[in-house]
Amino acid sequence: MDTKHCAVDGWVDTIPVPGPRGTVTFDLVVRPADIDALDDDAPDTIVTCTSGDPRITHELLNGIQPGDLLRATGTLVQPPAPGEPARLTVDALEVLDTALVPVLREMVLDRYGDYVVIFDANRDQVPVFTAYGAWVGLADNPDAIATLIDIHERVNGGDA
């Protein structure tokens, strides 16, 4: 597999999604620098980005929205098959420009003190993270969030 350390500038396509063990995944829409030389119907390139860095995870879950222009620096892995997105493991992130209006779709982030939860209209389960992006668990439904946070604080001494 071909890898390369690089920086990619692109627009956030969808709300960043938390993953296991404090990771976060998001897609960047990347346009080539010579866009004027391409056909009008040329497709954009999508780069799937992942990060496990707590600072980057926190920023992505709390401050980034679709339409923001980012510079993501990290290790790029070429797709295994044509038509699949390239994957970038991000180790540095810079916000170059923000979207004009916040976009809320079927997913909503909410704070519970030192915790962040993600409500998805298509699912009953609610992922719960600390505000720094550490995975807490998956509540079976919104009513179970407080119980999950209480268990996490008892096990971890109350520090989120």
XYZ file of C-alpha atoms in Angstrom:
160
model
C 0.000 0.000 0.000
C 1.319 3.404 -0.992
C 1.464 6.016 1.818
C 2.530 9.644 1.801
C 2.802 12.377 4.459
C 0.963 15.432 3.127
C -1.437 18.309 3.786
C -4.887 18.332 2.199
C -7.170 21.372 1.984
C -10.869 20.627 1.675
C -14.377 21.353 2.846
C -16.029 19.228 5.529
C -18.735 17.239 3.776
C -20.761 15.962 6.752
C -20.781 16.290 10.532
C -17.697 14.485 11.954
C -18.645 11.093 13.413
C -17.127 9.677 16.608
C -15.654 6.218 16.392
C -14.293 3.624 18.799
C -11.600 4.417 21.378
C -11.821 8.205 21.058
C -11.404 8.451 17.297
C -13.367 10.635 14.909
C -13.989 10.262 11.168
C -14.980 12.892 8.625
C -14.909 13.414 4.859
C -13.187 16.291 3.072
C -14.250 17.423 -0.392
C -11.036 18.314 -2.212
C -10.798 20.272 -5.441
C -7.608 20.323 -7.507
C -5.606 23.546 -7.727
C -6.072 23.603 -11.524
C -9.880 23.412 -11.345
C -10.208 25.716 -14.396
C -8.473 23.112 -16.574
C -11.069 20.427 -15.707
C -14.474 19.820 -17.273
C -17.429 21.419 -15.470
C -18.871 17.995 -14.674
C -15.604 16.574 -13.274
C -16.296 14.948 -9.891
C -14.805 16.247 -6.666
C -12.363 14.060 -4.768
C -13.491 12.769 -1.367
C -10.801 12.038 1.233
C -11.920 10.105 4.309
C -10.057 11.389 7.373
C -9.588 9.783 10.787
C -7.882 11.028 13.933
C -7.340 9.683 17.423
C -5.557 12.772 18.752
C -7.687 14.053 21.677
C -7.196 17.732 20.740
C -8.242 17.138 17.136
C -11.147 14.921 18.207
C -12.368 17.610 20.605
C -12.201 20.309 17.923
C -13.964 18.154 15.350
C -16.786 17.162 17.712
C -17.274 20.639 19.195
C -16.234 23.266 16.682
C -16.395 21.907 13.124
C -19.453 21.865 10.908
C -20.192 20.961 7.278
C -18.864 23.611 4.930
C -15.821 24.535 7.031
C -12.570 24.708 5.044
C -9.809 22.713 6.770
C -6.158 21.868 6.205
C -5.622 18.313 7.414
C -2.024 17.104 7.661
C -1.116 13.468 8.120
C -0.446 10.154 6.424
C -2.388 9.556 3.206
C -3.087 5.968 2.166
C -4.111 5.479 -1.447
C -7.381 3.589 -1.955
C -7.094 -0.171 -2.430
C -9.399 -0.053 -5.481
C -10.328 2.625 -8.008
C -13.431 4.585 -7.030
C -12.868 4.176 -3.278
C -11.868 7.219 -1.208
C -8.299 7.830 -0.123
C -7.772 7.662 3.659
C -5.900 10.295 5.652
C -4.802 9.704 9.244
C -4.748 13.264 10.593
C -2.057 14.410 13.044
C -2.560 18.190 12.590
C -5.657 20.238 11.770
C -6.081 23.889 10.853
C -9.350 25.732 10.208
C -8.841 27.931 7.144
C -12.408 29.263 6.874
C -15.762 28.589 8.519
C -19.146 27.919 6.958
C -21.560 30.832 6.930
C -24.489 29.191 8.727
C -24.469 26.197 11.089
C -26.023 23.127 9.495
C -28.096 20.785 11.619
C -29.525 17.765 9.932
C -30.627 14.501 11.442
C -27.772 14.444 13.979
C -27.448 16.819 16.920
C -24.572 17.166 19.404
C -25.491 18.085 22.967
C -23.470 18.689 26.145
C -24.107 17.057 29.514
C -21.553 18.909 31.659
C -18.197 17.337 30.787
C -19.833 14.931 28.321
C -20.988 15.114 24.699
C -23.838 13.028 23.315
C -24.962 12.582 19.721
C -28.644 12.290 18.997
C -29.462 10.682 15.658
C -33.082 10.758 14.468
C -32.582 7.372 12.796
C -31.376 5.522 15.941
C -32.538 4.995 19.511
C -28.988 4.465 20.812
C -27.000 7.526 21.879
C -23.154 7.572 21.712
C -21.594 9.280 24.749
C -18.078 10.808 24.870
C -16.175 13.016 27.265
C -15.773 16.615 26.102
C -12.178 15.686 25.178
C -13.370 12.922 22.862
C -12.777 9.816 25.018
C -15.346 7.086 24.442
C -17.746 6.527 27.383
C -20.271 4.144 25.886
C -23.496 3.677 23.955
C -26.698 4.451 25.845
C -29.602 2.239 24.738
C -31.892 5.282 24.607
C -31.873 8.941 25.724
C -33.272 7.985 29.152
C -30.165 5.838 29.825
C -27.609 8.654 29.254
C -27.533 9.798 32.900
C -27.036 6.220 34.127
C -24.149 5.667 31.686
C -22.451 8.919 32.757
C -22.953 8.050 36.442
C -21.333 4.622 35.958
C -18.435 6.196 34.035
C -17.796 8.728 36.831
C -17.909 6.042 39.544
C -15.446 3.819 37.636
C -13.117 6.690 36.658
C -13.278 8.764 39.834
C -15.486 11.523 38.447
C -12.939 12.932 36.002
C -14.293 13.213 32.488
